[in-house]
Amino acid sequence: MVPAVRTGLQRIDEVPSMEHQPLRHIRDIADIETVPPLLEDPLLEGRRARLERFAEILDREPERSFLTLEEIEFVPRGMRAGIRADNSPLALAAADPVLRANGLVDDTFGEARRFFGLSTGEAHHLLCSCVNGRTVKAGPTAKRLRRLAARRPGLWLAYACATGLVALPGTLLLLG
């Protein structure tokens, strides 16, 4: 724990000189409280860790309401990346120092897709007003994020390929 020192001194001439003092001496002249150290290397590797962190942040205030992004599907594709809204879940994520330290640049739709590894459909389902209404609560949004984090995109691709291989002989027989 790192000590945080808060003195009650008012005038500049009352400030003690800047010399090293043992903590036991400082306790006599200052209110000292310990605070946890900042993370030195808050590395979040991969989509799952980033989505889980986003969900953690939202779960701190599960009843808090956020604005959704206004009808994403009606915005021309070339402009979608820049969509944003004040007081959106993405604005909260962009304010988190851990997510910022890991590379989250801003609170736009395109940056959310890039940083969290979301498909357009996943991001749309999570953030758009046509799916969620004008506002969303933090708690349910965190649950959606956790479901997204638990998904394994590669597994769905494997299932699709296996289904295609099984259906191929029947399709060839029908067209045959």
Tab-separated table of N, CA and C in Angstrom:
chain	number	residue	atom	x	y	z
A	1	MET	N	0.821	-1.176	0.000
A	1	MET	CA	0.000	0.000	0.000
A	1	MET	C	0.874	1.252	0.000
A	2	VAL	N	0.443	2.238	-0.729
A	2	VAL	CA	1.182	3.482	-0.849
A	2	VAL	C	0.532	4.502	0.066
A	3	PRO	N	1.296	5.196	0.937
A	3	PRO	CA	0.668	6.179	1.808
A	3	PRO	C	0.300	7.438	1.029
A	4	ALA	N	-0.894	7.950	1.289
A	4	ALA	CA	-1.322	9.215	0.711
A	4	ALA	C	-1.340	10.221	1.854
A	5	VAL	N	-0.644	11.314	1.711
A	5	VAL	CA	-0.504	12.283	2.783
A	5	VAL	C	-1.367	13.494	2.503
A	6	ARG	N	-2.156	13.870	3.507
A	6	ARG	CA	-2.994	15.051	3.392
A	6	ARG	C	-2.721	15.898	4.635
A	7	THR	N	-2.196	17.082	4.436
A	7	THR	CA	-1.892	17.941	5.576
A	7	THR	C	-2.972	18.986	5.725
A	8	GLY	N	-3.098	19.511	6.930
A	8	GLY	CA	-4.067	20.555	7.192
A	8	GLY	C	-3.428	21.931	7.177
A	9	LEU	N	-2.232	22.064	6.646
A	9	LEU	CA	-1.527	23.335	6.633
A	9	LEU	C	-2.150	24.289	5.624
A	10	GLN	N	-2.230	25.562	5.978
A	10	GLN	CA	-2.877	26.556	5.130
A	10	GLN	C	-1.894	27.494	4.444
A	11	ARG	N	-0.915	27.993	5.185
A	11	ARG	CA	-0.016	29.003	4.640
A	11	ARG	C	1.249	28.360	4.103
A	12	ILE	N	1.811	28.982	3.087
A	12	ILE	CA	3.009	28.450	2.434
A	12	ILE	C	4.196	28.396	3.384
A	13	ASP	N	4.282	29.333	4.338
A	13	ASP	CA	5.422	29.341	5.247
A	13	ASP	C	5.319	28.247	6.309
A	14	GLU	N	4.152	27.580	6.403
A	14	GLU	CA	3.999	26.490	7.354
A	14	GLU	C	4.386	25.140	6.763
A	15	VAL	N	4.638	25.090	5.455
A	15	VAL	CA	4.953	23.825	4.800
A	15	VAL	C	6.353	23.380	5.216
A	16	PRO	N	6.477	22.160	5.738
A	16	PRO	CA	7.810	21.688	6.131
A	16	PRO	C	8.703	21.514	4.911
A	17	SER	N	9.987	21.499	5.150
A	17	SER	CA	10.927	21.348	4.039
A	17	SER	C	10.760	19.966	3.405
A	18	MET	N	11.178	19.887	2.140
A	18	MET	CA	11.031	18.648	1.377
A	18	MET	C	12.222	17.740	1.659
A	19	GLU	N	12.229	17.123	2.798
A	19	GLU	CA	13.289	16.193	3.120
A	19	GLU	C	12.663	14.860	3.510
A	20	HIS	N	13.408	13.823	3.368
A	20	HIS	CA	12.908	12.489	3.693
A	20	HIS	C	12.615	12.405	5.185
A	21	GLN	N	11.413	11.936	5.502
A	21	GLN	CA	11.011	11.743	6.897
A	21	GLN	C	10.444	10.341	7.037
A	22	PRO	N	10.758	9.662	8.111
A	22	PRO	CA	10.146	8.349	8.333
A	22	PRO	C	8.628	8.509	8.510
A	23	LEU	N	7.880	7.502	8.121
A	23	LEU	CA	6.427	7.548	8.191
A	23	LEU	C	5.932	7.823	9.607
A	24	ARG	N	6.616	7.299	10.609
A	24	ARG	CA	6.178	7.509	11.996
A	24	ARG	C	6.244	8.986	12.392
A	25	HIS	N	7.169	9.761	11.806
A	25	HIS	CA	7.262	11.197	12.094
A	25	HIS	C	6.182	11.972	11.337
A	26	ILE	N	5.895	11.528	10.154
A	26	ILE	CA	4.885	12.222	9.345
A	26	ILE	C	3.506	12.061	9.964
A	27	ARG	N	3.253	10.915	10.607
A	27	ARG	CA	1.947	10.674	11.237
A	27	ARG	C	1.626	11.739	12.290
A	28	ASP	N	2.644	12.311	12.918
A	28	ASP	CA	2.419	13.328	13.945
A	28	ASP	C	1.904	14.640	13.369
A	29	ILE	N	2.215	14.932	12.089
A	29	ILE	CA	1.835	16.228	11.520
A	29	ILE	C	0.835	16.132	10.370
A	30	ALA	N	0.449	14.915	9.989
A	30	ALA	CA	-0.447	14.777	8.837
A	30	ALA	C	-1.410	13.620	9.030
A	31	ASP	N	-2.567	13.726	8.362
A	31	ASP	CA	-3.498	12.601	8.298
A	31	ASP	C	-3.010	11.691	7.177
A	32	ILE	N	-2.793	10.434	7.501
A	32	ILE	CA	-2.264	9.497	6.510
A	32	ILE	C	-3.265	8.366	6.325
A	33	GLU	N	-3.559	8.077	5.070
A	33	GLU	CA	-4.386	6.913	4.768
A	33	GLU	C	-3.692	6.123	3.669
A	34	THR	N	-3.853	4.834	3.693
A	34	THR	CA	-3.214	4.016	2.672
A	34	THR	C	-4.202	3.769	1.541
A	35	VAL	N	-3.693	3.790	0.340
A	35	VAL	CA	-4.498	3.519	-0.844
A	35	VAL	C	-3.811	2.412	-1.629
A	36	PRO	N	-4.590	1.589	-2.328
A	36	PRO	CA	-3.941	0.528	-3.091
A	36	PRO	C	-3.107	1.118	-4.214
A	37	PRO	N	-1.991	0.493	-4.543
A	37	PRO	CA	-1.164	1.013	-5.632
A	37	PRO	C	-1.884	0.865	-6.969
A	38	LEU	N	-1.585	1.767	-7.888
A	38	LEU	CA	-2.140	1.659	-9.229
A	38	LEU	C	-1.533	0.456	-9.929
A	39	LEU	N	-2.307	-0.135	-10.794
A	39	LEU	CA	-1.780	-1.263	-11.553
A	39	LEU	C	-0.637	-0.774	-12.433
A	40	GLU	N	0.491	-1.436	-12.327
A	40	GLU	CA	1.625	-1.022	-13.141
A	40	GLU	C	1.481	-1.507	-14.578
A	41	ASP	N	0.953	-2.700	-14.751
A	41	ASP	CA	0.811	-3.248	-16.089
A	41	ASP	C	-0.561	-3.910	-16.217
A	42	PRO	N	-1.612	-3.113	-16.376
A	42	PRO	CA	-2.963	-3.676	-16.415
A	42	PRO	C	-3.275	-4.287	-17.781
A	43	LEU	N	-2.595	-5.363	-18.108
A	43	LEU	CA	-2.732	-5.956	-19.427
A	43	LEU	C	-3.961	-6.852	-19.506
A	44	LEU	N	-4.836	-6.539	-20.448
A	44	LEU	CA	-6.019	-7.351	-20.714
A	44	LEU	C	-5.810	-8.009	-22.068
A	45	GLU	N	-5.461	-9.264	-22.045
A	45	GLU	CA	-5.176	-9.954	-23.300
A	45	GLU	C	-6.429	-10.585	-23.862
A	46	GLY	N	-6.778	-10.178	-25.057
A	46	GLY	CA	-7.856	-10.818	-25.789
A	46	GLY	C	-9.236	-10.231	-25.552
A	47	ARG	N	-10.110	-10.644	-26.427
A	47	ARG	CA	-11.497	-10.181	-26.440
A	47	ARG	C	-12.197	-10.477	-25.119
A	48	ARG	N	-12.055	-11.695	-24.633
A	48	ARG	CA	-12.772	-12.094	-23.421
A	48	ARG	C	-12.408	-11.207	-22.225
A	49	ALA	N	-11.128	-10.982	-21.999
A	49	ALA	CA	-10.685	-10.166	-20.863
A	49	ALA	C	-11.194	-8.729	-20.986
A	50	ARG	N	-11.199	-8.200	-22.187
A	50	ARG	CA	-11.667	-6.828	-22.393
A	50	ARG	C	-13.171	-6.717	-22.178
A	51	LEU	N	-13.920	-7.671	-22.691
A	51	LEU	CA	-15.376	-7.657	-22.483
A	51	LEU	C	-15.723	-7.856	-21.010
A	52	GLU	N	-14.979	-8.717	-20.334
A	52	GLU	CA	-15.206	-8.927	-18.893
A	52	GLU	C	-14.930	-7.655	-18.100
A	53	ARG	N	-13.870	-6.939	-18.462
A	53	ARG	CA	-13.562	-5.669	-17.779
A	53	ARG	C	-14.690	-4.663	-18.005
A	54	PHE	N	-15.185	-4.569	-19.225
A	54	PHE	CA	-16.297	-3.681	-19.552
A	54	PHE	C	-17.506	-4.046	-18.690
A	55	ALA	N	-17.807	-5.335	-18.581
A	55	ALA	CA	-18.935	-5.789	-17.758
A	55	ALA	C	-18.724	-5.437	-16.284
A	56	GLU	N	-17.498	-5.593	-15.793
A	56	GLU	CA	-17.176	-5.225	-14.401
A	56	GLU	C	-17.502	-3.766	-14.124
A	57	ILE	N	-17.111	-2.904	-15.046
A	57	ILE	CA	-17.334	-1.474	-14.888
A	57	ILE	C	-18.828	-1.185	-14.819
A	58	LEU	N	-19.592	-1.805	-15.703
A	58	LEU	CA	-21.040	-1.596	-15.713
A	58	LEU	C	-21.696	-2.144	-14.450
A	59	ASP	N	-21.192	-3.250	-13.935
A	59	ASP	CA	-21.777	-3.864	-12.742
A	59	ASP	C	-21.573	-3.048	-11.467
A	60	ARG	N	-20.709	-2.064	-11.500
A	60	ARG	CA	-20.512	-1.214	-10.312
A	60	ARG	C	-21.776	-0.427	-9.980
A	61	GLU	N	-22.552	-0.083	-11.007
A	61	GLU	CA	-23.820	0.640	-10.830
A	61	GLU	C	-24.869	-0.008	-11.738
A	62	PRO	N	-25.389	-1.177	-11.363
A	62	PRO	CA	-26.255	-1.935	-12.265
A	62	PRO	C	-27.558	-1.237	-12.648
A	63	GLU	N	-28.022	-0.303	-11.859
A	63	GLU	CA	-29.276	0.397	-12.165
A	63	GLU	C	-29.073	1.686	-12.964
A	64	ARG	N	-27.837	2.036	-13.207
A	64	ARG	CA	-27.551	3.265	-13.954
A	64	ARG	C	-28.047	3.137	-15.398
A	65	SER	N	-28.656	4.205	-15.895
A	65	SER	CA	-29.162	4.221	-17.272
A	65	SER	C	-28.167	4.895	-18.203
A	66	PHE	N	-28.089	4.353	-19.410
A	66	PHE	CA	-27.220	4.897	-20.451
A	66	PHE	C	-28.027	5.099	-21.719
A	67	LEU	N	-27.581	6.029	-22.537
A	67	LEU	CA	-28.186	6.232	-23.844
A	67	LEU	C	-27.634	5.196	-24.822
A	68	THR	N	-28.473	4.775	-25.739
A	68	THR	CA	-28.022	3.870	-26.791
A	68	THR	C	-27.597	4.701	-27.996
A	69	LEU	N	-26.999	4.055	-28.960
A	69	LEU	CA	-26.618	4.730	-30.197
A	69	LEU	C	-27.839	4.739	-31.121
A	70	GLU	N	-28.100	5.870	-31.719
A	70	GLU	CA	-29.322	6.071	-32.498
A	70	GLU	C	-29.304	5.326	-33.825
A	71	GLU	N	-30.148	4.325	-33.962
A	71	GLU	CA	-30.415	3.572	-35.188
A	71	GLU	C	-29.207	3.430	-36.119
A	72	ILE	N	-28.286	2.666	-35.685
A	72	ILE	CA	-27.016	2.446	-36.382
A	72	ILE	C	-27.220	2.007	-37.830
A	73	GLU	N	-28.223	1.172	-38.056
A	73	GLU	CA	-28.413	0.596	-39.395
A	73	GLU	C	-28.793	1.624	-40.459
A	74	PHE	N	-29.269	2.795	-40.041
A	74	PHE	CA	-29.640	3.824	-41.008
A	74	PHE	C	-28.506	4.793	-41.327
A	75	VAL	N	-27.390	4.648	-40.627
A	75	VAL	CA	-26.218	5.483	-40.886
A	75	VAL	C	-25.425	4.830	-42.015
A	76	PRO	N	-25.009	5.600	-43.022
A	76	PRO	CA	-24.215	5.007	-44.117
A	76	PRO	C	-22.990	4.274	-43.566
A	77	ARG	N	-22.675	3.138	-44.167
A	77	ARG	CA	-21.569	2.288	-43.681
A	77	ARG	C	-20.280	3.063	-43.452
A	78	GLY	N	-19.949	3.980	-44.339
A	78	GLY	CA	-18.715	4.740	-44.211
A	78	GLY	C	-18.683	5.686	-43.022
A	79	MET	N	-19.859	5.959	-42.441
A	79	MET	CA	-19.927	6.890	-41.312
A	79	MET	C	-20.192	6.188	-39.977
A	80	ARG	N	-20.485	4.903	-40.002
A	80	ARG	CA	-20.855	4.181	-38.781
A	80	ARG	C	-19.754	4.172	-37.725
A	81	ALA	N	-18.526	4.079	-38.159
A	81	ALA	CA	-17.420	3.986	-37.198
A	81	ALA	C	-17.377	5.189	-36.257
A	82	GLY	N	-17.840	6.349	-36.713
A	82	GLY	CA	-17.766	7.559	-35.896
A	82	GLY	C	-18.969	7.808	-34.999
A	83	ILE	N	-19.965	6.926	-35.017
A	83	ILE	CA	-21.156	7.126	-34.186
A	83	ILE	C	-20.773	7.061	-32.722
A	84	ARG	N	-21.320	7.983	-31.957
A	84	ARG	CA	-21.101	8.003	-30.512
A	84	ARG	C	-22.253	8.724	-29.844
A	85	ALA	N	-22.357	8.620	-28.538
A	85	ALA	CA	-23.370	9.338	-27.763
A	85	ALA	C	-22.807	9.637	-26.382
A	86	ASP	N	-23.112	10.829	-25.900
A	86	ASP	CA	-22.746	11.149	-24.523
A	86	ASP	C	-23.527	10.214	-23.603
A	87	ASN	N	-22.943	9.849	-22.502
A	87	ASN	CA	-23.559	8.975	-21.512
A	87	ASN	C	-23.999	7.631	-22.110
A	88	SER	N	-23.195	7.080	-22.992
A	88	SER	CA	-23.451	5.737	-23.509
A	88	SER	C	-22.584	4.757	-22.725
A	89	PRO	N	-22.860	3.464	-22.814
A	89	PRO	CA	-21.962	2.502	-22.172
A	89	PRO	C	-20.525	2.646	-22.683
A	90	LEU	N	-20.386	3.018	-23.954
A	90	LEU	CA	-19.040	3.187	-24.516
A	90	LEU	C	-18.320	4.381	-23.901
A	91	ALA	N	-19.060	5.428	-23.550
A	91	ALA	CA	-18.443	6.589	-22.894
A	91	ALA	C	-17.882	6.180	-21.532
A	92	LEU	N	-18.618	5.320	-20.820
A	92	LEU	CA	-18.129	4.828	-19.534
A	92	LEU	C	-16.872	3.988	-19.725
A	93	ALA	N	-16.883	3.118	-20.729
A	93	ALA	CA	-15.710	2.284	-21.004
A	93	ALA	C	-14.504	3.145	-21.357
A	94	ALA	N	-14.714	4.166	-22.173
A	94	ALA	CA	-13.610	5.024	-22.609
A	94	ALA	C	-13.033	5.838	-21.453
A	95	ALA	N	-13.794	6.007	-20.378
A	95	ALA	CA	-13.304	6.746	-19.217
A	95	ALA	C	-12.518	5.849	-18.249
A	96	ASP	N	-12.546	4.546	-18.471
A	96	ASP	CA	-11.856	3.618	-17.576
A	96	ASP	C	-10.354	3.624	-17.854
A	97	PRO	N	-9.529	3.899	-16.837
A	97	PRO	CA	-8.087	3.974	-17.068
A	97	PRO	C	-7.464	2.642	-17.496
A	98	VAL	N	-8.005	1.533	-17.051
A	98	VAL	CA	-7.445	0.234	-17.429
A	98	VAL	C	-7.710	-0.042	-18.910
A	99	LEU	N	-8.931	0.204	-19.368
A	99	LEU	CA	-9.240	-0.002	-20.784
A	99	LEU	C	-8.435	0.967	-21.652
A	100	ARG	N	-8.287	2.204	-21.182
A	100	ARG	CA	-7.486	3.181	-21.941
A	100	ARG	C	-6.028	2.732	-22.028
A	101	ALA	N	-5.502	2.239	-20.925
A	101	ALA	CA	-4.104	1.792	-20.908
A	101	ALA	C	-3.890	0.594	-21.828
A	102	ASN	N	-4.950	-0.136	-22.090
A	102	ASN	CA	-4.867	-1.299	-22.976
A	102	ASN	C	-5.173	-0.974	-24.424
A	103	GLY	N	-5.434	0.307	-24.723
A	103	GLY	CA	-5.568	0.690	-26.119
A	103	GLY	C	-6.911	1.199	-26.577
A	104	LEU	N	-7.910	1.321	-25.686
A	104	LEU	CA	-9.198	1.887	-26.085
A	104	LEU	C	-9.002	3.381	-26.317
A	105	VAL	N	-9.247	3.831	-27.531
A	105	VAL	CA	-8.940	5.206	-27.918
A	105	VAL	C	-10.075	6.169	-27.609
A	106	ASP	N	-11.319	5.786	-27.928
A	106	ASP	CA	-12.443	6.694	-27.710
A	106	ASP	C	-13.733	5.906	-27.542
A	107	ASP	N	-14.857	6.604	-27.559
A	107	ASP	CA	-16.155	5.974	-27.303
A	107	ASP	C	-17.011	5.823	-28.559
A	108	THR	N	-16.380	5.620	-29.699
A	108	THR	CA	-17.132	5.493	-30.945
A	108	THR	C	-17.461	4.021	-31.240
A	109	PHE	N	-18.462	3.836	-32.085
A	109	PHE	CA	-18.912	2.515	-32.506
A	109	PHE	C	-17.761	1.726	-33.154
A	110	GLY	N	-17.032	2.364	-34.043
A	110	GLY	CA	-15.926	1.694	-34.725
A	110	GLY	C	-14.815	1.286	-33.784
A	111	GLU	N	-14.488	2.146	-32.840
A	111	GLU	CA	-13.434	1.826	-31.876
A	111	GLU	C	-13.874	0.693	-30.959
A	112	ALA	N	-15.143	0.670	-30.589
A	112	ALA	CA	-15.662	-0.421	-29.750
A	112	ALA	C	-15.558	-1.745	-30.494
A	113	ARG	N	-15.909	-1.732	-31.774
A	113	ARG	CA	-15.805	-2.953	-32.576
A	113	ARG	C	-14.351	-3.434	-32.623
A	114	ARG	N	-13.433	-2.509	-32.877
A	114	ARG	CA	-12.023	-2.875	-32.984
A	114	ARG	C	-11.474	-3.382	-31.652
A	115	PHE	N	-11.634	-2.589	-30.610
A	115	PHE	CA	-11.009	-2.889	-29.324
A	115	PHE	C	-11.592	-4.142	-28.667
A	116	PHE	N	-12.914	-4.274	-28.680
A	116	PHE	CA	-13.555	-5.409	-28.017
A	116	PHE	C	-13.717	-6.623	-28.932
A	117	GLY	N	-13.323	-6.491	-30.210
A	117	GLY	CA	-13.409	-7.607	-31.141
A	117	GLY	C	-14.834	-8.008	-31.461
A	118	LEU	N	-15.705	-7.020	-31.608
A	118	LEU	CA	-17.122	-7.280	-31.884
A	118	LEU	C	-17.406	-7.266	-33.377
A	119	SER	N	-18.279	-8.144	-33.803
A	119	SER	CA	-18.768	-8.066	-35.180
A	119	SER	C	-19.747	-6.893	-35.251
A	120	THR	N	-20.089	-6.479	-36.451
A	120	THR	CA	-21.071	-5.392	-36.603
A	120	THR	C	-22.385	-5.789	-35.950
A	121	GLY	N	-22.803	-7.038	-36.164
A	121	GLY	CA	-24.055	-7.521	-35.581
A	121	GLY	C	-24.025	-7.537	-34.060
A	122	GLU	N	-22.918	-7.997	-33.475
A	122	GLU	CA	-22.804	-8.021	-32.014
A	122	GLU	C	-22.851	-6.608	-31.437
A	123	ALA	N	-22.106	-5.705	-32.044
A	123	ALA	CA	-22.081	-4.320	-31.569
A	123	ALA	C	-23.458	-3.673	-31.737
A	124	HIS	N	-24.107	-3.948	-32.856
A	124	HIS	CA	-25.447	-3.411	-33.107
A	124	HIS	C	-26.422	-3.912	-32.051
A	125	HIS	N	-26.415	-5.204	-31.795
A	125	HIS	CA	-27.328	-5.796	-30.819
A	125	HIS	C	-27.079	-5.239	-29.409
A	126	LEU	N	-25.861	-4.972	-29.094
A	126	LEU	CA	-25.486	-4.487	-27.765
A	126	LEU	C	-25.796	-3.001	-27.564
A	127	LEU	N	-25.632	-2.187	-28.616
A	127	LEU	CA	-25.611	-0.735	-28.443
A	127	LEU	C	-26.713	0.056	-29.143
A	128	CYS	N	-27.459	-0.545	-30.063
A	128	CYS	CA	-28.374	0.224	-30.906
A	128	CYS	C	-29.733	0.466	-30.236
A	129	SER	N	-30.312	1.622	-30.552
A	129	SER	CA	-31.617	1.989	-30.015
A	129	SER	C	-32.742	1.136	-30.588
A	130	CYS	N	-32.593	0.606	-31.801
A	130	CYS	CA	-33.669	-0.199	-32.388
A	130	CYS	C	-33.836	-1.533	-31.665
A	131	VAL	N	-32.789	-2.013	-31.026
A	131	VAL	CA	-32.849	-3.268	-30.281
A	131	VAL	C	-33.189	-3.016	-28.817
A	132	ASN	N	-32.606	-1.971	-28.235
A	132	ASN	CA	-32.664	-1.738	-26.792
A	132	ASN	C	-33.574	-0.604	-26.344
A	133	GLY	N	-34.085	0.205	-27.267
A	133	GLY	CA	-34.806	1.409	-26.872
A	133	GLY	C	-33.828	2.559	-26.684
A	134	ARG	N	-34.310	3.684	-26.258
A	134	ARG	CA	-33.466	4.880	-26.114
A	134	ARG	C	-32.437	4.757	-25.001
A	135	THR	N	-32.743	3.954	-23.974
A	135	THR	CA	-31.807	3.789	-22.858
A	135	THR	C	-31.656	2.310	-22.506
A	136	VAL	N	-30.537	2.009	-21.895
A	136	VAL	CA	-30.280	0.668	-21.368
A	136	VAL	C	-29.783	0.799	-19.938
A	137	LYS	N	-30.024	-0.218	-19.143
A	137	LYS	CA	-29.494	-0.275	-17.779
A	137	LYS	C	-28.142	-0.973	-17.810
A	138	ALA	N	-27.281	-0.586	-16.904
A	138	ALA	CA	-25.932	-1.144	-16.852
A	138	ALA	C	-25.935	-2.642	-16.563
A	139	GLY	N	-26.770	-3.109	-15.637
A	139	GLY	CA	-26.793	-4.524	-15.251
A	139	GLY	C	-27.085	-5.469	-16.413
A	140	PRO	N	-28.201	-5.268	-17.119
A	140	PRO	CA	-28.483	-6.143	-18.263
A	140	PRO	C	-27.430	-6.039	-19.372
A	141	THR	N	-26.868	-4.860	-19.562
A	141	THR	CA	-25.816	-4.702	-20.577
A	141	THR	C	-24.583	-5.501	-20.175
A	142	ALA	N	-24.253	-5.507	-18.890
A	142	ALA	CA	-23.123	-6.303	-18.400
A	142	ALA	C	-23.369	-7.793	-18.646
A	143	LYS	N	-24.605	-8.248	-18.447
A	143	LYS	CA	-24.923	-9.662	-18.707
A	143	LYS	C	-24.728	-9.999	-20.180
A	144	ARG	N	-25.147	-9.102	-21.065
A	144	ARG	CA	-24.953	-9.327	-22.501
A	144	ARG	C	-23.469	-9.397	-22.845
A	145	LEU	N	-22.695	-8.501	-22.230
A	145	LEU	CA	-21.249	-8.518	-22.474
A	145	LEU	C	-20.635	-9.839	-22.029
A	146	ARG	N	-21.075	-10.353	-20.903
A	146	ARG	CA	-20.526	-11.616	-20.404
A	146	ARG	C	-20.914	-12.785	-21.314
A	147	ARG	N	-22.123	-12.745	-21.862
A	147	ARG	CA	-22.516	-13.788	-22.825
A	147	ARG	C	-21.638	-13.711	-24.071
A	148	LEU	N	-21.374	-12.479	-24.532
A	148	LEU	CA	-20.483	-12.323	-25.691
A	148	LEU	C	-19.079	-12.825	-25.374
A	149	ALA	N	-18.611	-12.544	-24.160
A	149	ALA	CA	-17.263	-12.963	-23.763
A	149	ALA	C	-17.152	-14.485	-23.700
A	150	ALA	N	-18.231	-15.143	-23.335
A	150	ALA	CA	-18.206	-16.599	-23.192
A	150	ALA	C	-18.266	-17.322	-24.532
A	151	ARG	N	-18.726	-16.639	-25.577
A	151	ARG	CA	-18.828	-17.269	-26.895
A	151	ARG	C	-17.453	-17.564	-27.459
A	152	ARG	N	-17.406	-18.622	-28.228
A	152	ARG	CA	-16.170	-18.976	-28.919
A	152	ARG	C	-16.455	-18.959	-30.406
A	153	PRO	N	-16.093	-17.854	-31.083
A	153	PRO	CA	-16.404	-17.745	-32.511
A	153	PRO	C	-15.871	-18.900	-33.340
A	154	GLY	N	-14.721	-19.435	-33.037
A	154	GLY	CA	-14.149	-20.539	-33.790
A	154	GLY	C	-14.990	-21.798	-33.701
A	155	LEU	N	-15.648	-22.002	-32.549
A	155	LEU	CA	-16.488	-23.168	-32.356
A	155	LEU	C	-17.709	-23.110	-33.270
A	156	TRP	N	-18.309	-21.926	-33.434
A	156	TRP	CA	-19.458	-21.768	-34.335
A	156	TRP	C	-19.052	-22.069	-35.774
A	157	LEU	N	-17.884	-21.649	-36.156
A	157	LEU	CA	-17.393	-21.925	-37.501
A	157	LEU	C	-17.213	-23.435	-37.703
A	158	ALA	N	-16.715	-24.113	-36.715
A	158	ALA	CA	-16.540	-25.567	-36.797
A	158	ALA	C	-17.891	-26.267	-36.944
A	159	TYR	N	-18.892	-25.819	-36.179
A	159	TYR	CA	-20.237	-26.402	-36.295
A	159	TYR	C	-20.813	-26.173	-37.688
A	160	ALA	N	-20.633	-24.969	-38.207
A	160	ALA	CA	-21.163	-24.652	-39.538
A	160	ALA	C	-20.506	-25.520	-40.606
A	161	CYS	N	-19.207	-25.702	-40.514
A	161	CYS	CA	-18.493	-26.546	-41.490
A	161	CYS	C	-18.954	-27.999	-41.401
A	162	ALA	N	-19.116	-28.495	-40.170
A	162	ALA	CA	-19.568	-29.873	-39.987
A	162	ALA	C	-20.971	-30.057	-40.541
A	163	THR	N	-21.852	-29.101	-40.307
A	163	THR	CA	-23.213	-29.159	-40.837
A	163	THR	C	-23.190	-29.155	-42.358
A	164	GLY	N	-22.357	-28.319	-42.940
A	164	GLY	CA	-22.238	-28.261	-44.397
A	164	GLY	C	-21.762	-29.574	-44.987
A	165	LEU	N	-20.790	-30.208	-44.325
A	165	LEU	CA	-20.284	-31.493	-44.815
A	165	LEU	C	-21.338	-32.586	-44.731
A	166	VAL	N	-22.126	-32.562	-43.655
A	166	VAL	CA	-23.179	-33.559	-43.494
A	166	VAL	C	-24.281	-33.332	-44.528
A	167	ALA	N	-24.615	-32.078	-44.820
A	167	ALA	CA	-25.701	-31.756	-45.746
A	167	ALA	C	-25.290	-31.886	-47.208
A	168	LEU	N	-24.016	-31.863	-47.507
A	168	LEU	CA	-23.544	-31.884	-48.892
A	168	LEU	C	-23.992	-33.124	-49.685
A	169	PRO	N	-23.825	-34.330	-49.149
A	169	PRO	CA	-24.272	-35.500	-49.928
A	169	PRO	C	-25.773	-35.470	-50.240
A	170	GLY	N	-26.573	-35.041	-49.263
A	170	GLY	CA	-28.029	-34.973	-49.494
A	170	GLY	C	-28.369	-33.954	-50.540
A	171	THR	N	-27.689	-32.831	-50.528
A	171	THR	CA	-27.924	-31.764	-51.512
A	171	THR	C	-27.531	-32.250	-52.902
A	172	LEU	N	-26.403	-32.941	-53.005
A	172	LEU	CA	-25.964	-33.483	-54.299
A	172	LEU	C	-26.930	-34.527	-54.826
A	173	LEU	N	-27.493	-35.329	-53.918
A	173	LEU	CA	-28.459	-36.341	-54.301
A	173	LEU	C	-29.738	-35.707	-54.852
A	174	LEU	N	-30.193	-34.631	-54.179
A	174	LEU	CA	-31.404	-33.944	-54.614
A	174	LEU	C	-31.204	-33.257	-55.973
A	175	LEU	N	-30.052	-32.667	-56.148
A	175	LEU	CA	-29.787	-31.933	-57.403
A	175	LEU	C	-29.345	-32.861	-58.519
A	176	GLY	N	-28.953	-34.010	-58.159
A	176	GLY	CA	-28.425	-34.914	-58.943
A	176	GLY	C	-28.257	-35.619	-60.072
